[in-house]
Coordinates of C-alpha atoms and ligand atoms in Angstrom, one line a residue:
M8 CA 12.2 40.4 -18.2
T9 CA 14.7 38.8 -15.9
V10 CA 13.8 35.7 -14.4
T11 CA 15.3 35.0 -10.7
P12 CA 15.7 31.0 -10.3
A13 CA 13.8 30.1 -7.7
A14 CA 15.8 29.5 -4.4
P15 CA 16.4 25.5 -3.7
P16 CA 13.7 24.6 -1.2
Q17 CA 14.4 24.1 2.3
S18 CA 11.9 21.4 2.7
V19 CA 9.4 19.5 0.7
T20 CA 6.3 17.4 2.2
V21 CA 4.7 14.6 0.5
R22 CA 1.6 12.9 1.1
V23 CA 0.8 9.5 -0.2
P24 CA -1.8 7.0 0.2
A25 CA -2.4 3.7 1.8
K26 CA -3.9 0.8 -0.9
V27 CA -6.3 -1.7 -0.1
N28 CA -6.4 -4.5 -2.7
V29 CA -9.9 -5.0 -4.0
Q30 CA -9.0 -8.2 -6.0
L31 CA -6.0 -10.3 -5.2
A32 CA -5.4 -13.0 -7.1
V33 CA -1.9 -15.5 -6.0
G34 CA -0.9 -17.6 -8.7
G35 CA 1.8 -20.5 -7.8
R36 CA 4.7 -20.2 -6.3
R37 CA 7.1 -19.7 -9.0
P38 CA 10.8 -21.2 -8.9
D39 CA 12.3 -18.0 -7.8
G40 CA 9.9 -18.4 -4.8
F41 CA 7.7 -15.3 -5.9
H42 CA 4.0 -15.4 -7.0
D43 CA 2.3 -14.0 -10.0
L44 CA -0.6 -12.1 -9.2
A45 CA -3.3 -10.0 -10.6
N46 CA -3.9 -7.0 -8.2
V47 CA -6.3 -4.8 -8.1
F48 CA -4.7 -1.8 -6.2
F49 CA -7.2 1.1 -4.8
A50 CA -5.4 4.0 -3.2
V51 CA -7.4 5.5 -0.1
A52 CA -7.3 8.8 1.9
L53 CA -6.0 7.2 5.2
G54 CA -1.7 8.5 4.6
D55 CA 1.5 9.4 5.6
E56 CA 3.3 12.5 5.1
V57 CA 7.0 12.2 4.5
T58 CA 9.2 15.2 4.7
A59 CA 12.8 16.1 3.2
T60 CA 14.9 18.8 4.3
P61 CA 18.5 18.9 3.8
A62 CA 21.0 17.3 6.5
D63 CA 24.6 16.3 6.5
T64 CA 23.8 12.6 6.0
L65 CA 20.9 10.2 5.6
R66 CA 18.5 10.5 8.8
I67 CA 15.2 9.2 9.3
T68 CA 12.5 10.0 12.4
V69 CA 9.1 8.9 12.5
S70 CA 6.1 10.4 14.2
G71 CA 2.4 8.6 15.0
P72 CA 0.9 5.7 16.9
D73 CA 3.0 3.0 15.6
A74 CA 6.3 5.1 15.3
D75 CA 8.2 2.6 17.3
Q76 CA 7.4 -0.1 15.0
V77 CA 9.3 1.4 12.4
P78 CA 13.0 1.1 12.0
L79 CA 14.7 4.2 11.8
D80 CA 18.0 2.9 10.0
G81 CA 19.3 2.0 6.5
S82 CA 16.6 -0.9 6.5
N83 CA 13.9 1.8 6.5
L84 CA 12.1 1.6 2.8
A85 CA 12.1 5.6 2.6
A86 CA 16.1 5.6 3.5
R87 CA 16.5 2.9 0.4
A88 CA 14.7 5.0 -1.6
A89 CA 16.6 7.8 -1.0
R90 CA 19.7 6.4 -1.5
L91 CA 18.6 4.7 -4.8
L92 CA 17.7 7.9 -6.2
A93 CA 20.6 9.8 -5.3
H94 CA 22.8 7.1 -6.7
R95 CA 21.2 7.1 -10.1
H96 CA 22.0 11.2 -9.9
G97 CA 25.5 10.5 -8.8
R98 CA 25.5 12.4 -5.7
T99 CA 24.9 11.8 -2.1
P100 CA 21.7 11.0 0.1
D101 CA 22.4 13.9 2.4
V102 CA 18.7 14.2 3.7
H103 CA 16.5 14.3 6.7
L104 CA 13.1 12.5 6.0
H105 CA 10.8 12.9 9.0
I106 CA 7.5 10.2 8.4
A107 CA 4.3 11.1 10.1
K108 CA 2.7 7.8 9.9
D109 CA -0.9 7.1 9.9
I110 CA -0.9 4.1 7.9
P111 CA -1.0 1.1 10.2
V112 CA 2.5 -0.8 10.4
A113 CA 2.5 -4.3 8.7
G114 CA -1.0 -3.9 8.1
G115 CA -1.3 -5.1 4.2
M116 CA -2.0 -1.6 3.5
A117 CA 1.5 -1.1 2.3
G118 CA 2.6 1.4 4.5
G119 CA 6.3 1.1 4.1
S120 CA 5.9 1.2 0.1
A121 CA 4.1 4.5 0.1
D122 CA 6.8 5.9 2.3
A123 CA 9.5 4.9 -0.3
A124 CA 7.3 6.2 -3.0
A125 CA 7.0 9.6 -1.2
A126 CA 10.5 9.7 -0.3
L127 CA 11.5 9.5 -4.2
V128 CA 8.9 12.3 -4.7
A129 CA 10.2 14.5 -2.1
C130 CA 13.8 14.0 -2.5
D131 CA 13.5 14.9 -6.1
A132 CA 12.1 17.5 -5.6
L133 CA 14.0 18.7 -2.9
W134 CA 17.3 18.1 -5.0
G135 CA 16.1 19.4 -8.0
T136 CA 16.9 16.6 -9.8
A137 CA 13.6 16.5 -12.3
T138 CA 13.6 12.6 -12.7
P139 CA 10.9 12.0 -15.3
L140 CA 7.8 9.6 -13.9
D141 CA 9.0 6.6 -16.2
V142 CA 12.3 6.7 -14.5
L143 CA 11.0 7.2 -10.8
L144 CA 8.3 4.1 -11.7
D145 CA 11.4 1.7 -12.8
L146 CA 13.3 2.9 -9.4
A147 CA 9.6 2.4 -7.5
A148 CA 9.8 -1.2 -9.0
E149 CA 13.3 -1.9 -7.5
L150 CA 12.4 -1.0 -4.4
G151 CA 9.2 -3.3 -4.0
S152 CA 6.3 -4.4 -5.8
D153 CA 3.6 -1.9 -4.1
V154 CA 5.9 0.8 -4.4
P155 CA 5.1 2.1 -8.1
F156 CA 1.3 2.4 -7.4
A157 CA 1.9 4.6 -4.4
L158 CA 3.8 6.7 -6.6
L159 CA 0.4 6.8 -9.2
G160 CA -2.5 6.4 -6.8
G161 CA -6.1 6.0 -8.1
A162 CA -6.7 2.6 -9.0
A163 CA -4.9 0.3 -11.0
L164 CA -4.4 -3.4 -11.9
G165 CA -0.8 -4.8 -11.0
R166 CA 0.5 -8.0 -13.0
G167 CA 3.6 -9.7 -12.5
R168 CA 4.7 -9.3 -9.1
G169 CA 1.9 -6.1 -8.7
E170 CA 4.6 -3.8 -10.3
I171 CA 3.4 -4.1 -13.9
L172 CA 0.6 -1.3 -13.8
E173 CA -2.1 -0.6 -15.7
P174 CA -4.5 2.4 -14.3
L175 CA -8.0 1.8 -14.2
P176 CA -11.1 4.0 -14.5
V177 CA -13.3 4.2 -11.1
G178 CA -17.2 5.7 -12.0
A179 CA -17.2 7.0 -7.8
D180 CA -16.2 7.7 -5.0
V181 CA -16.2 4.7 -2.7
H182 CA -16.5 4.8 1.3
W183 CA -14.4 2.7 3.4
V184 CA -14.1 1.7 6.7
F185 CA -10.6 -0.1 8.3
A186 CA -9.9 -2.3 11.3
V187 CA -6.9 -2.3 12.8
A188 CA -5.6 -5.5 14.5
D189 CA -3.2 -5.5 17.3
G190 CA 0.2 -6.6 15.5
G191 CA 0.9 -7.1 12.1
L192 CA 1.4 -9.9 10.0
S193 CA 4.5 -10.8 7.9
T194 CA 3.8 -10.8 4.2
P195 CA 6.2 -13.7 3.4
A196 CA 4.4 -15.3 6.1
V197 CA 1.1 -15.1 4.6
F198 CA 2.0 -16.3 1.3
R199 CA 3.9 -19.3 2.8
E200 CA 0.8 -20.3 4.7
C201 CA -0.7 -19.8 1.4
D202 CA 1.3 -22.2 -0.4
R203 CA 0.9 -24.7 2.7
L204 CA -2.9 -24.3 2.6
R205 CA -2.8 -25.3 -1.2
D206 CA -0.8 -28.5 -0.6
E207 CA -2.7 -29.7 2.4
A208 CA -5.5 -29.2 0.4
G209 CA -4.3 -31.1 -2.4
T210 CA -4.3 -29.0 -5.3
G211 CA -0.5 -28.2 -5.0
S212 CA 1.0 -24.5 -4.9
D213 CA 3.3 -25.0 -7.6
T214 CA 3.1 -22.8 -11.4
D215 CA 2.1 -26.0 -13.0
A216 CA -0.7 -26.6 -10.2
V217 CA -2.6 -23.4 -9.6
P218 CA -4.2 -21.6 -12.8
D219 CA -2.7 -18.1 -14.0
P220 CA -4.3 -15.4 -11.9
Q221 CA -6.8 -13.1 -13.9
P222 CA -8.6 -10.0 -13.0
D223 CA -12.3 -10.9 -12.4
P224 CA -14.3 -8.6 -15.1
A225 CA -17.1 -8.0 -13.1
L226 CA -15.0 -6.3 -10.3
L227 CA -13.4 -4.2 -13.4
D228 CA -16.8 -3.5 -14.9
A229 CA -17.9 -2.6 -11.0
L230 CA -15.2 -0.2 -10.5
A231 CA -15.7 1.3 -14.1
A232 CA -19.3 1.8 -13.6
G233 CA -19.0 3.2 -10.0
D234 CA -21.5 0.2 -8.8
T235 CA -20.8 0.1 -5.3
A236 CA -23.0 -2.7 -4.5
A237 CA -21.8 -5.1 -7.2
L238 CA -17.8 -4.1 -6.1
A239 CA -19.1 -5.0 -2.9
A240 CA -20.0 -8.6 -4.0
A241 CA -16.9 -9.0 -6.2
L242 CA -14.1 -8.5 -3.7
T243 CA -11.7 -11.1 -3.5
N244 CA -8.8 -12.0 -1.8
D245 CA -6.4 -15.4 -2.3
L246 CA -4.4 -14.6 0.5
Q247 CA -7.5 -14.2 3.1
A248 CA -7.7 -17.9 3.9
A249 CA -3.5 -18.0 4.8
A250 CA -4.5 -14.4 7.2
L251 CA -7.2 -16.3 8.9
S252 CA -5.4 -19.4 9.4
L253 CA -2.5 -17.3 10.9
R254 CA -4.9 -15.0 12.8
P255 CA -8.7 -16.7 13.3
A256 CA -9.7 -14.1 15.5
L257 CA -10.2 -12.0 12.3
A258 CA -13.0 -13.8 11.6
D259 CA -14.8 -12.2 14.3
T260 CA -14.0 -8.8 13.1
L261 CA -15.1 -9.7 9.6
R262 CA -18.3 -10.6 11.3
A263 CA -18.6 -7.5 13.3
G264 CA -18.3 -5.3 10.5
A265 CA -21.0 -7.5 8.3
D266 CA -23.5 -7.2 11.5
G267 CA -22.8 -3.2 11.6
G268 CA -24.2 -3.0 7.9
A269 CA -21.0 -3.5 5.5
L270 CA -22.0 -4.2 2.1
G271 CA -18.6 -6.6 1.6
S272 CA -15.4 -7.2 3.4
L273 CA -12.2 -8.5 2.9
V274 CA -9.1 -9.3 4.5
S275 CA -6.6 -6.4 3.3
G276 CA -3.7 -7.4 1.3
S277 CA -1.6 -9.7 3.4
G278 CA -3.3 -8.6 6.9
P279 CA -4.7 -8.3 9.4
T280 CA -6.3 -5.2 8.8
C281 CA -9.8 -5.8 7.8
A282 CA -11.3 -3.7 5.1
F283 CA -15.3 -2.9 4.9
L284 CA -16.8 -1.4 2.1
A285 CA -20.0 0.9 2.9
K286 CA -22.8 2.2 0.8
D287 CA -22.5 5.9 1.8
A288 CA -20.9 8.2 4.5
E289 CA -23.7 7.5 7.1
S290 CA -23.4 3.7 6.6
A291 CA -19.4 3.8 6.9
A292 CA -20.3 5.8 10.6
A293 CA -22.7 2.9 11.5
V294 CA -19.9 0.2 10.4
A295 CA -17.4 1.7 12.4
D296 CA -19.7 2.1 15.6
A297 CA -20.3 -1.7 15.5
L298 CA -16.5 -2.7 14.9
A299 CA -15.6 0.1 17.8
A300 CA -18.5 -1.8 20.0
S301 CA -17.5 -5.2 19.4
G302 CA -14.0 -5.0 20.6
T303 CA -12.5 -7.2 17.7
C304 CA -9.7 -4.9 16.6
R305 CA -7.4 -2.2 18.1
A306 CA -8.8 0.9 16.0
V307 CA -11.1 1.6 13.7
R308 CA -10.9 4.5 10.4
V309 CA -13.2 5.7 8.2
T310 CA -11.9 6.6 4.7
H311 CA -12.9 6.7 1.1
G312 CA -11.1 6.9 -2.2
P313 CA -9.7 6.9 -4.5
V314 CA -7.4 9.4 -3.9
P315 CA -4.3 10.1 -6.0
G316 CA -0.7 9.1 -5.3
A317 CA 2.3 10.4 -3.7
H318 CA 2.4 14.4 -4.4
I319 CA 3.9 16.9 -3.2
T320 CA 1.7 19.3 -0.3
A321 CA 4.2 21.7 0.8
V322 CA 7.1 23.5 -0.3
V323 CA 9.0 25.7 2.0
R324 CA 12.0 28.2 0.1
Ligands
ATP420 P1 3.3 -5.0 2.5 O1 1.3 -5.3 2.4 O2 3.4 -4.1 1.6 O3 3.8 -6.3 2.3 P2 2.5 -3.8 4.9 O4 1.9 -3.0 4.8 O5 1.7 -5.0 5.5 O6 3.3 -4.3 3.9 P3 4.2 -2.5 6.3 O7 3.7 -1.2 7.0 O8 5.2 -1.7 4.9 O9 3.5 -3.7 5.8 O10 5.6 -2.9 7.2 C1 5.9 -4.1 6.9 C2 7.5 -4.0 7.6 O11 8.4 -2.9 6.8 C3 7.8 -3.8 9.0 O12 7.4 -4.3 9.8 C4 8.6 -2.9 9.4 O13 9.8 -3.4 9.8 C5 9.8 -2.3 7.6 N1 9.6 -0.9 6.9 C6 10.3 -0.9 6.4 N2 10.0 0.6 6.2 C7 9.1 1.0 7.0 C8 8.3 2.2 7.0 N3 8.5 3.3 6.0 N4 6.9 2.3 7.3 C9 6.5 1.0 7.6 N5 7.6 -0.3 8.2 C10 8.5 -0.2 7.2

C-alpha cells in the first residue's frame, strides 16, 4: 500500500484556557526582584483561539471585545512565541496569527501567556516541526512563568516563579463565575504593592523576612477529593490585599458575589478580575445575576473547569 504524505496545513486553530489561581502564596522579594511562589493553577473553559496561517512575514490580528488593548507588534506574546519556536528550528517566523480573544486583558487570568502557549502549538503544527512536549515546555518557560501551565491545563502546582509544574488531580468539575473589572492591573505594580504593604506592616518584604511559600495541604486534598465546599474555604491569594489596595472598589465586587450565594471568592492572580466558586450550575447562574445587578463590574462570565491546555481544534489542508 502506498501512503501519500498529508498536504501541509493551510491553517491550524488552537484553543487555550484562561487560569485562576486557587492558591497564590508569595514569598519574599529575591535579590533579582522576582518572588518565589507556591501557585496552584486551575484552567477554566473561558479561553482564546489562535489560528496560524502561512504568511510572507510575521503578522498579528486580534478580534474580540478587548481587542483594542492587545499589542499587534513584536511585543505581543504570541508573536514572541512564534519567533522563539522559529529560531529553535532555524527557520523564519513567516506566519499570520489571528487571536480570537475572549480572556479579559490584564485581568489576572494570564491571557497573554495563554496566547503564547497557543501560538507555540499552532506554529509547531503548521510548520511540521514536531517539537517534543518537554522542549515546548522549556520554550514556554522562557516566554513567561504562566506560559507552561497554559500548555498543560488541568490543575497544577507551580513552584519557582510558577514555571516548575507538577500536575494535580481534581476530583470534580467546578463551577466558576468571573467578574471582569473596568481596566486592568499591571502584574509588576501589584507585586510592588504587596512588598510595600509588607514593609509598611513591619514584617519586611525580602526572602529572609517572609516564610517560604508552601502549598496548602487542605486545598490540595479538597481539589483531589472534588470537595467544592472545602476548596471554597481554602481559596487564598497573597496578592489580594495589594490588588484591593490599588483598586478598593474590588471589595464591593467580592461582597456582591458572596451576597449572591458564592461558596468562596478571591481576586484572580494579580487581579482585577474576581473569581467566585459556586456549588453547582444553578447557583453559578444566581451568583452571576447578583453580580450583574450589583453594578460593581463591567461583565460577568460563567464557566467551569478544569479543562485541557492548548490543543488543536481545527486543521485545514
Ligand atoms: P498575568 O496574570 O499573566 O501577569 P494578565 O492576565 O494580568 O497577566 P494579560 O492579559 O496577559 O494580563 O495582559 C498583560 C499585558 O500584556 C497587556 O496589557 C498587553 O499589553 C500585553 N500583551 C502582550 N501580548 C498579549 C496578548 N496576546 N494578549 C493580551 N495581552 C497581551
